[in-house]
Amino acid sequence: MSGHDHDHSSEDRWRHNGVRVIKGDQLDANTAQTPGMFRQAAINQARVGAQKIWAGTVAIEPNAKTGVHHHGELESVIFVIKGKARMRWGDHLEYVAEAGPGDFIFVPPFVPHQEINADPNNVLECVLVRSDNEAVVVNITDVDPVEKPEEVYWVDPIHQEPDQRS
């Protein structure tokens, strides 16, 4: 069969089991939530049949912070679209780093963390992707945060000097 021939059974198969476009105004708020933030699912098992990832958006109001939480065994990636994210993490939220538009944040499994909108005037808007199709959120209520966390910027073997943009 040449590349121009069509297998109609393939067309039918991919019509409903192929690429999906989820419109930004059709996200699902019926997902696990943490106080202080608003998550909406775009990609998950229920919506598109995803087997290995969950993706959606998160919004945090100006000067707001979330409750402390972790995501169990899942890895999370946060991409900042708009605003200034301040991340605190650790058993006592003893570490802190900031990210702005275009920056990626990686959160390993079981790391207690808190997202803070460091902008007093604008909503923090991010895209969130997790390594499983379940929206695992474990909210932690008994954390005694340190008053002044240590600033930590990851330096990898390729980039020896940290990028500390304001």
Short mmCIF file of N, CA and C in Angstrom, two decimals:
data_model
loop_
_atom_site.label_atom_id
_atom_site.label_comp_id
_atom_site.label_asym_id
_atom_site.label_seq_id
_atom_site.Cartn_x
_atom_site.Cartn_y
_atom_site.Cartn_z
N MET A 1 0.85 -1.17 0.00
CA MET A 1 0.00 0.00 0.00
C MET A 1 0.89 1.23 0.00
N SER A 2 0.66 2.17 -0.89
CA SER A 2 1.48 3.38 -0.95
C SER A 2 1.04 4.36 0.12
N GLY A 3 1.86 5.38 0.33
CA GLY A 3 1.55 6.41 1.33
C GLY A 3 0.30 7.19 1.00
N HIS A 4 -0.18 7.11 -0.26
CA HIS A 4 -1.37 7.87 -0.65
C HIS A 4 -2.65 7.05 -0.54
N ASP A 5 -2.50 5.76 -0.43
CA ASP A 5 -3.69 4.92 -0.26
C ASP A 5 -4.24 5.10 1.14
N HIS A 6 -5.54 4.99 1.29
CA HIS A 6 -6.17 5.17 2.59
C HIS A 6 -6.77 3.86 3.07
N ASP A 7 -6.48 3.52 4.27
CA ASP A 7 -7.11 2.38 4.92
C ASP A 7 -8.25 2.95 5.75
N HIS A 8 -9.48 2.74 5.30
CA HIS A 8 -10.63 3.37 5.96
C HIS A 8 -10.80 2.90 7.40
N SER A 9 -10.38 1.68 7.71
CA SER A 9 -10.48 1.24 9.10
C SER A 9 -9.53 2.06 9.98
N SER A 10 -8.35 2.44 9.45
CA SER A 10 -7.43 3.29 10.21
C SER A 10 -8.03 4.67 10.42
N GLU A 11 -8.65 5.21 9.37
CA GLU A 11 -9.28 6.53 9.51
C GLU A 11 -10.32 6.50 10.61
N ASP A 12 -11.16 5.48 10.61
CA ASP A 12 -12.21 5.40 11.63
C ASP A 12 -11.60 5.22 13.02
N ARG A 13 -10.56 4.40 13.09
CA ARG A 13 -9.92 4.14 14.39
C ARG A 13 -9.35 5.42 14.98
N TRP A 14 -8.67 6.21 14.17
CA TRP A 14 -8.01 7.41 14.68
C TRP A 14 -8.96 8.58 14.83
N ARG A 15 -10.10 8.54 14.18
CA ARG A 15 -11.05 9.65 14.28
C ARG A 15 -11.44 9.92 15.74
N HIS A 16 -11.71 8.87 16.49
CA HIS A 16 -12.14 9.04 17.88
C HIS A 16 -11.09 8.61 18.90
N ASN A 17 -9.98 8.06 18.43
CA ASN A 17 -8.92 7.61 19.33
C ASN A 17 -7.58 8.23 18.99
N GLY A 18 -7.61 9.36 18.31
CA GLY A 18 -6.37 10.03 17.93
C GLY A 18 -6.16 11.30 18.73
N VAL A 19 -5.67 12.32 18.08
CA VAL A 19 -5.35 13.60 18.71
C VAL A 19 -6.61 14.23 19.27
N ARG A 20 -6.49 14.83 20.43
CA ARG A 20 -7.60 15.56 21.05
C ARG A 20 -7.17 16.99 21.30
N VAL A 21 -8.03 17.93 21.01
CA VAL A 21 -7.79 19.34 21.34
C VAL A 21 -8.79 19.71 22.43
N ILE A 22 -8.27 20.15 23.56
CA ILE A 22 -9.12 20.57 24.66
C ILE A 22 -9.04 22.08 24.72
N LYS A 23 -10.15 22.72 24.47
CA LYS A 23 -10.20 24.19 24.45
C LYS A 23 -9.98 24.74 25.86
N GLY A 24 -9.29 25.86 25.93
CA GLY A 24 -8.96 26.49 27.21
C GLY A 24 -10.17 26.87 28.04
N ASP A 25 -11.30 27.08 27.40
CA ASP A 25 -12.51 27.43 28.15
C ASP A 25 -13.35 26.20 28.48
N GLN A 26 -12.79 25.00 28.27
CA GLN A 26 -13.52 23.77 28.55
C GLN A 26 -12.76 22.87 29.53
N LEU A 27 -11.98 23.48 30.43
CA LEU A 27 -11.24 22.70 31.41
C LEU A 27 -12.18 22.26 32.54
N ASP A 28 -11.77 21.23 33.27
CA ASP A 28 -12.61 20.62 34.29
C ASP A 28 -12.10 20.95 35.70
N ALA A 29 -12.90 21.69 36.46
CA ALA A 29 -12.52 22.06 37.83
C ALA A 29 -12.80 20.93 38.82
N ASN A 30 -13.39 19.85 38.36
CA ASN A 30 -13.69 18.72 39.23
C ASN A 30 -12.45 17.85 39.38
N THR A 31 -11.44 18.40 40.07
CA THR A 31 -10.17 17.72 40.28
C THR A 31 -9.70 18.04 41.69
N ALA A 32 -8.72 17.31 42.19
CA ALA A 32 -8.23 17.54 43.55
C ALA A 32 -7.75 18.98 43.70
N GLN A 33 -8.12 19.60 44.81
CA GLN A 33 -7.78 21.00 45.05
C GLN A 33 -6.96 21.14 46.33
N THR A 34 -6.23 22.23 46.42
CA THR A 34 -5.49 22.62 47.62
C THR A 34 -5.93 24.03 47.96
N PRO A 35 -6.18 24.33 49.23
CA PRO A 35 -6.59 25.69 49.58
C PRO A 35 -5.62 26.74 49.04
N GLY A 36 -6.17 27.81 48.47
CA GLY A 36 -5.35 28.92 47.97
C GLY A 36 -5.05 28.87 46.49
N MET A 37 -5.42 27.78 45.82
CA MET A 37 -5.17 27.69 44.38
C MET A 37 -6.39 27.09 43.70
N PHE A 38 -6.48 27.29 42.39
CA PHE A 38 -7.59 26.75 41.62
C PHE A 38 -7.03 25.94 40.48
N ARG A 39 -7.19 24.60 40.55
CA ARG A 39 -6.69 23.70 39.51
C ARG A 39 -7.84 23.33 38.57
N GLN A 40 -7.50 23.18 37.28
CA GLN A 40 -8.45 22.69 36.29
C GLN A 40 -7.75 21.65 35.42
N ALA A 41 -8.40 20.53 35.22
CA ALA A 41 -7.82 19.45 34.41
C ALA A 41 -8.13 19.66 32.93
N ALA A 42 -7.14 19.41 32.10
CA ALA A 42 -7.32 19.39 30.65
C ALA A 42 -7.17 17.96 30.15
N ILE A 43 -6.10 17.29 30.61
CA ILE A 43 -5.76 15.95 30.16
C ILE A 43 -5.75 15.02 31.37
N ASN A 44 -6.61 13.99 31.33
CA ASN A 44 -6.60 12.95 32.36
C ASN A 44 -7.30 11.72 31.81
N GLN A 45 -7.41 10.69 32.61
CA GLN A 45 -8.04 9.45 32.17
C GLN A 45 -9.49 9.68 31.77
N ALA A 46 -10.24 10.36 32.62
CA ALA A 46 -11.68 10.53 32.38
C ALA A 46 -11.97 11.35 31.12
N ARG A 47 -11.17 12.37 30.86
CA ARG A 47 -11.47 13.28 29.75
C ARG A 47 -10.99 12.74 28.40
N VAL A 48 -9.77 12.21 28.36
CA VAL A 48 -9.20 11.82 27.06
C VAL A 48 -8.63 10.41 27.03
N GLY A 49 -8.70 9.70 28.15
CA GLY A 49 -8.15 8.35 28.20
C GLY A 49 -6.67 8.30 28.46
N ALA A 50 -6.08 9.40 28.98
CA ALA A 50 -4.64 9.42 29.27
C ALA A 50 -4.28 8.31 30.25
N GLN A 51 -3.19 7.62 29.97
CA GLN A 51 -2.74 6.51 30.81
C GLN A 51 -1.57 6.88 31.72
N LYS A 52 -0.75 7.85 31.30
CA LYS A 52 0.49 8.10 32.03
C LYS A 52 0.73 9.54 32.43
N ILE A 53 -0.16 10.47 32.06
CA ILE A 53 0.04 11.87 32.45
C ILE A 53 -1.28 12.52 32.85
N TRP A 54 -1.14 13.60 33.60
CA TRP A 54 -2.24 14.49 33.95
C TRP A 54 -1.73 15.88 33.61
N ALA A 55 -2.56 16.72 32.99
CA ALA A 55 -2.15 18.08 32.68
C ALA A 55 -3.33 19.02 32.87
N GLY A 56 -3.02 20.22 33.28
CA GLY A 56 -4.06 21.22 33.47
C GLY A 56 -3.45 22.57 33.80
N THR A 57 -4.28 23.42 34.37
CA THR A 57 -3.83 24.75 34.73
C THR A 57 -4.00 24.96 36.22
N VAL A 58 -3.30 25.95 36.73
CA VAL A 58 -3.45 26.36 38.12
C VAL A 58 -3.38 27.88 38.15
N ALA A 59 -4.22 28.47 38.98
CA ALA A 59 -4.23 29.92 39.16
C ALA A 59 -4.19 30.22 40.65
N ILE A 60 -3.38 31.21 41.01
CA ILE A 60 -3.27 31.65 42.41
C ILE A 60 -3.46 33.17 42.42
N GLU A 61 -4.36 33.63 43.24
CA GLU A 61 -4.68 35.05 43.32
C GLU A 61 -3.49 35.87 43.83
N PRO A 62 -3.45 37.19 43.55
CA PRO A 62 -2.35 38.04 44.00
C PRO A 62 -2.13 37.93 45.51
N ASN A 63 -0.85 37.87 45.90
CA ASN A 63 -0.43 37.79 47.31
C ASN A 63 -0.97 36.58 48.06
N ALA A 64 -1.48 35.59 47.35
CA ALA A 64 -2.03 34.40 48.02
C ALA A 64 -0.99 33.30 48.07
N LYS A 65 -1.20 32.36 48.97
CA LYS A 65 -0.34 31.18 49.06
C LYS A 65 -1.22 29.96 49.26
N THR A 66 -0.71 28.83 48.80
CA THR A 66 -1.47 27.59 48.92
C THR A 66 -1.21 26.95 50.27
N GLY A 67 -2.01 25.97 50.58
CA GLY A 67 -1.70 25.11 51.70
C GLY A 67 -0.51 24.25 51.35
N VAL A 68 0.16 23.73 52.35
CA VAL A 68 1.30 22.84 52.13
C VAL A 68 0.75 21.48 51.68
N HIS A 69 1.38 20.90 50.68
CA HIS A 69 0.91 19.63 50.13
C HIS A 69 2.05 18.91 49.39
N HIS A 70 1.80 17.66 49.01
CA HIS A 70 2.69 16.94 48.11
C HIS A 70 1.82 16.09 47.20
N HIS A 71 2.43 15.45 46.22
CA HIS A 71 1.69 14.70 45.21
C HIS A 71 2.08 13.22 45.20
N GLY A 72 2.36 12.67 46.38
CA GLY A 72 2.67 11.25 46.47
C GLY A 72 3.83 10.87 45.58
N GLU A 73 3.69 9.77 44.87
CA GLU A 73 4.76 9.24 44.03
C GLU A 73 4.94 10.01 42.72
N LEU A 74 4.06 10.96 42.45
CA LEU A 74 4.09 11.65 41.16
C LEU A 74 5.19 12.70 41.07
N GLU A 75 5.72 12.86 39.87
CA GLU A 75 6.59 13.99 39.55
C GLU A 75 5.70 15.06 38.94
N SER A 76 6.00 16.31 39.24
CA SER A 76 5.21 17.42 38.69
C SER A 76 6.12 18.41 37.99
N VAL A 77 5.61 18.98 36.91
CA VAL A 77 6.28 20.07 36.21
C VAL A 77 5.29 21.23 36.15
N ILE A 78 5.76 22.40 36.55
CA ILE A 78 4.95 23.61 36.51
C ILE A 78 5.63 24.56 35.53
N PHE A 79 4.87 25.07 34.57
CA PHE A 79 5.38 26.06 33.62
C PHE A 79 4.65 27.37 33.91
N VAL A 80 5.42 28.41 34.24
CA VAL A 80 4.83 29.70 34.58
C VAL A 80 4.49 30.46 33.30
N ILE A 81 3.22 30.79 33.16
CA ILE A 81 2.76 31.57 32.00
C ILE A 81 2.78 33.06 32.32
N LYS A 82 2.24 33.42 33.48
CA LYS A 82 2.09 34.82 33.84
C LYS A 82 2.24 34.96 35.34
N GLY A 83 2.98 35.96 35.78
CA GLY A 83 3.12 36.23 37.20
C GLY A 83 4.47 35.80 37.75
N LYS A 84 4.55 35.78 39.07
CA LYS A 84 5.81 35.45 39.75
C LYS A 84 5.52 34.40 40.81
N ALA A 85 6.05 33.20 40.59
CA ALA A 85 5.85 32.09 41.52
C ALA A 85 6.99 32.04 42.52
N ARG A 86 6.63 31.93 43.77
CA ARG A 86 7.62 31.68 44.83
C ARG A 86 7.29 30.30 45.38
N MET A 87 8.24 29.40 45.28
CA MET A 87 8.05 28.03 45.77
C MET A 87 8.81 27.86 47.08
N ARG A 88 8.11 27.35 48.09
CA ARG A 88 8.76 26.95 49.34
C ARG A 88 8.62 25.44 49.45
N TRP A 89 9.64 24.78 49.97
CA TRP A 89 9.57 23.34 50.11
C TRP A 89 10.44 22.86 51.27
N GLY A 90 10.22 21.60 51.63
CA GLY A 90 10.95 20.98 52.74
C GLY A 90 9.98 20.67 53.86
N ASP A 91 10.45 19.91 54.85
CA ASP A 91 9.59 19.52 55.96
C ASP A 91 9.06 20.72 56.73
N HIS A 92 9.84 21.82 56.74
CA HIS A 92 9.42 23.04 57.42
C HIS A 92 9.43 24.23 56.46
N LEU A 93 9.27 23.93 55.17
CA LEU A 93 9.31 24.95 54.12
C LEU A 93 10.56 25.82 54.26
N GLU A 94 11.67 25.14 54.53
CA GLU A 94 12.92 25.85 54.82
C GLU A 94 13.69 26.30 53.60
N TYR A 95 13.20 25.96 52.39
CA TYR A 95 13.88 26.35 51.16
C TYR A 95 12.92 27.15 50.29
N VAL A 96 13.48 28.07 49.49
CA VAL A 96 12.65 28.91 48.63
C VAL A 96 13.38 29.21 47.33
N ALA A 97 12.60 29.33 46.24
CA ALA A 97 13.12 29.77 44.94
C ALA A 97 11.96 30.43 44.20
N GLU A 98 12.28 31.31 43.26
CA GLU A 98 11.26 32.01 42.49
C GLU A 98 11.38 31.69 41.01
N ALA A 99 10.25 31.78 40.33
CA ALA A 99 10.19 31.52 38.89
C ALA A 99 9.23 32.52 38.26
N GLY A 100 9.54 32.92 37.03
CA GLY A 100 8.68 33.85 36.30
C GLY A 100 8.25 33.28 34.98
N PRO A 101 7.58 34.10 34.16
CA PRO A 101 7.07 33.63 32.87
C PRO A 101 8.16 32.97 32.03
N GLY A 102 7.83 31.78 31.51
CA GLY A 102 8.78 31.03 30.70
C GLY A 102 9.63 30.05 31.49
N ASP A 103 9.58 30.13 32.82
CA ASP A 103 10.38 29.23 33.67
C ASP A 103 9.62 27.94 33.95
N PHE A 104 10.37 26.86 34.11
CA PHE A 104 9.83 25.56 34.50
C PHE A 104 10.22 25.28 35.95
N ILE A 105 9.35 24.61 36.67
CA ILE A 105 9.61 24.18 38.05
C ILE A 105 9.39 22.67 38.08
N PHE A 106 10.34 21.94 38.66
CA PHE A 106 10.20 20.49 38.82
C PHE A 106 9.99 20.19 40.30
N VAL A 107 8.96 19.41 40.61
CA VAL A 107 8.69 19.00 41.98
C VAL A 107 8.78 17.47 42.03
N PRO A 108 9.80 16.92 42.72
CA PRO A 108 9.95 15.47 42.83
C PRO A 108 8.85 14.84 43.70
N PRO A 109 8.73 13.53 43.66
CA PRO A 109 7.74 12.84 44.49
C PRO A 109 7.91 13.13 45.98
N PHE A 110 6.80 13.20 46.67
CA PHE A 110 6.71 13.31 48.13
C PHE A 110 7.30 14.59 48.73
N VAL A 111 7.72 15.57 47.93
CA VAL A 111 8.31 16.79 48.48
C VAL A 111 7.20 17.72 48.97
N PRO A 112 7.15 18.00 50.29
CA PRO A 112 6.17 18.97 50.78
C PRO A 112 6.51 20.34 50.20
N HIS A 113 5.50 21.02 49.65
CA HIS A 113 5.76 22.31 49.04
C HIS A 113 4.54 23.22 49.15
N GLN A 114 4.81 24.50 48.87
CA GLN A 114 3.78 25.53 48.90
C GLN A 114 4.06 26.51 47.77
N GLU A 115 3.03 26.80 46.98
CA GLU A 115 3.15 27.80 45.93
C GLU A 115 2.66 29.13 46.48
N ILE A 116 3.38 30.19 46.15
CA ILE A 116 3.03 31.53 46.60
C ILE A 116 3.02 32.44 45.39
N ASN A 117 1.99 33.26 45.26
CA ASN A 117 1.98 34.28 44.22
C ASN A 117 2.70 35.48 44.81
N ALA A 118 3.91 35.75 44.32
CA ALA A 118 4.74 36.83 44.84
C ALA A 118 4.41 38.18 44.21
N ASP A 119 3.39 38.23 43.37
CA ASP A 119 2.97 39.48 42.73
C ASP A 119 1.73 40.01 43.44
N PRO A 120 1.79 41.24 43.97
CA PRO A 120 0.64 41.78 44.71
C PRO A 120 -0.51 42.23 43.81
N ASN A 121 -0.30 42.28 42.50
CA ASN A 121 -1.31 42.85 41.62
C ASN A 121 -1.89 41.93 40.56
N ASN A 122 -1.25 40.81 40.29
CA ASN A 122 -1.69 39.96 39.18
C ASN A 122 -1.82 38.50 39.59
N VAL A 123 -2.75 37.81 38.95
CA VAL A 123 -2.93 36.38 39.17
C VAL A 123 -1.72 35.63 38.61
N LEU A 124 -1.27 34.62 39.34
CA LEU A 124 -0.22 33.73 38.88
C LEU A 124 -0.89 32.63 38.06
N GLU A 125 -0.50 32.48 36.80
CA GLU A 125 -1.09 31.48 35.92
C GLU A 125 -0.01 30.51 35.45
N CYS A 126 -0.29 29.21 35.62
CA CYS A 126 0.68 28.19 35.28
C CYS A 126 0.00 27.01 34.59
N VAL A 127 0.82 26.26 33.84
CA VAL A 127 0.40 24.97 33.30
C VAL A 127 1.09 23.92 34.16
N LEU A 128 0.35 22.87 34.49
CA LEU A 128 0.84 21.84 35.38
C LEU A 128 0.74 20.48 34.68
N VAL A 129 1.82 19.68 34.76
CA VAL A 129 1.83 18.34 34.19
C VAL A 129 2.36 17.39 35.25
N ARG A 130 1.67 16.25 35.42
CA ARG A 130 2.09 15.24 36.38
C ARG A 130 2.31 13.91 35.69
N SER A 131 3.11 13.06 36.33
CA SER A 131 3.57 11.81 35.70
C SER A 131 2.59 10.64 35.81
N ASP A 132 1.35 10.89 36.13
CA ASP A 132 0.33 9.85 36.13
C ASP A 132 -1.00 10.51 35.81
N ASN A 133 -2.00 9.72 35.47
CA ASN A 133 -3.28 10.30 35.10
C ASN A 133 -4.17 10.61 36.30
N GLU A 134 -3.71 10.29 37.49
CA GLU A 134 -4.46 10.59 38.71
C GLU A 134 -4.04 11.94 39.26
N ALA A 135 -4.98 12.68 39.79
CA ALA A 135 -4.69 13.99 40.39
C ALA A 135 -4.43 13.81 41.88
N VAL A 136 -3.29 13.21 42.21
CA VAL A 136 -2.95 12.94 43.61
C VAL A 136 -2.53 14.24 44.30
N VAL A 137 -3.22 14.57 45.39
CA VAL A 137 -2.86 15.72 46.20
C VAL A 137 -3.02 15.31 47.67
N VAL A 138 -1.93 15.41 48.42
CA VAL A 138 -1.97 15.12 49.85
C VAL A 138 -1.75 16.44 50.57
N ASN A 139 -2.83 17.01 51.12
CA ASN A 139 -2.73 18.28 51.85
C ASN A 139 -2.19 18.02 53.25
N ILE A 140 -1.24 18.85 53.69
CA ILE A 140 -0.57 18.69 54.98
C ILE A 140 -0.94 19.88 55.85
N THR A 141 -1.47 19.62 57.03
CA THR A 141 -1.93 20.73 57.88
C THR A 141 -1.05 20.97 59.09
N ASP A 142 -0.12 20.10 59.39
CA ASP A 142 0.67 20.23 60.62
C ASP A 142 2.12 20.64 60.36
N VAL A 143 2.33 21.60 59.47
CA VAL A 143 3.68 22.08 59.16
C VAL A 143 3.94 23.36 59.93
N ASP A 144 5.10 23.43 60.58
CA ASP A 144 5.52 24.64 61.28
C ASP A 144 6.64 25.27 60.45
N PRO A 145 6.28 26.22 59.54
CA PRO A 145 7.29 26.76 58.62
C PRO A 145 8.35 27.63 59.32
N VAL A 146 9.57 27.53 58.81
CA VAL A 146 10.63 28.42 59.32
C VAL A 146 10.30 29.84 58.88
N GLU A 147 10.79 30.82 59.65
CA GLU A 147 10.47 32.21 59.34
C GLU A 147 11.22 32.71 58.11
N LYS A 148 12.51 32.36 58.00
CA LYS A 148 13.30 32.82 56.87
C LYS A 148 13.90 31.63 56.13
N PRO A 149 13.27 31.23 55.03
CA PRO A 149 13.79 30.07 54.28
C PRO A 149 15.08 30.41 53.55
N GLU A 150 15.87 29.40 53.28
CA GLU A 150 17.13 29.54 52.53
C GLU A 150 16.83 29.56 51.04
N GLU A 151 17.37 30.55 50.32
CA GLU A 151 17.19 30.59 48.87
C GLU A 151 18.07 29.52 48.23
N VAL A 152 17.45 28.72 47.37
CA VAL A 152 18.16 27.64 46.71
C VAL A 152 17.88 27.73 45.22
N TYR A 153 18.94 27.82 44.43
CA TYR A 153 18.80 27.80 42.97
C TYR A 153 19.62 26.64 42.46
N TRP A 154 18.98 25.78 41.71
CA TRP A 154 19.62 24.57 41.23
C TRP A 154 20.71 24.92 40.22
N VAL A 155 21.85 24.32 40.40
CA VAL A 155 22.96 24.47 39.47
C VAL A 155 23.33 23.08 39.00
N ASP A 156 23.24 22.88 37.67
CA ASP A 156 23.57 21.57 37.13
C ASP A 156 25.00 21.58 36.59
N PRO A 157 25.53 20.44 36.17
CA PRO A 157 26.91 20.38 35.69
C PRO A 157 27.16 21.25 34.44
N ILE A 158 26.11 21.56 33.69
CA ILE A 158 26.28 22.35 32.47
C ILE A 158 26.27 23.84 32.77
N HIS A 159 25.39 24.26 33.68
CA HIS A 159 25.22 25.67 34.01
C HIS A 159 25.76 25.91 35.41
N GLN A 160 26.99 26.36 35.51
CA GLN A 160 27.65 26.46 36.81
C GLN A 160 27.14 27.64 37.67
N GLU A 161 26.70 28.71 37.05
CA GLU A 161 26.22 29.85 37.82
C GLU A 161 24.71 29.90 37.79
N PRO A 162 24.06 30.05 38.93
CA PRO A 162 22.59 30.08 38.94
C PRO A 162 22.07 31.36 38.31
N ASP A 163 20.92 31.24 37.68
CA ASP A 163 20.24 32.37 37.07
C ASP A 163 19.29 32.94 38.12
N GLN A 164 19.61 34.10 38.65
CA GLN A 164 18.78 34.69 39.70
C GLN A 164 18.12 35.96 39.18
N ARG A 165 17.27 35.77 38.17
CA ARG A 165 16.55 36.90 37.60
C ARG A 165 15.54 37.44 38.61
N SER A 166 15.27 38.69 38.50
CA SER A 166 14.23 39.30 39.35
C SER A 166 12.95 39.44 38.58
#
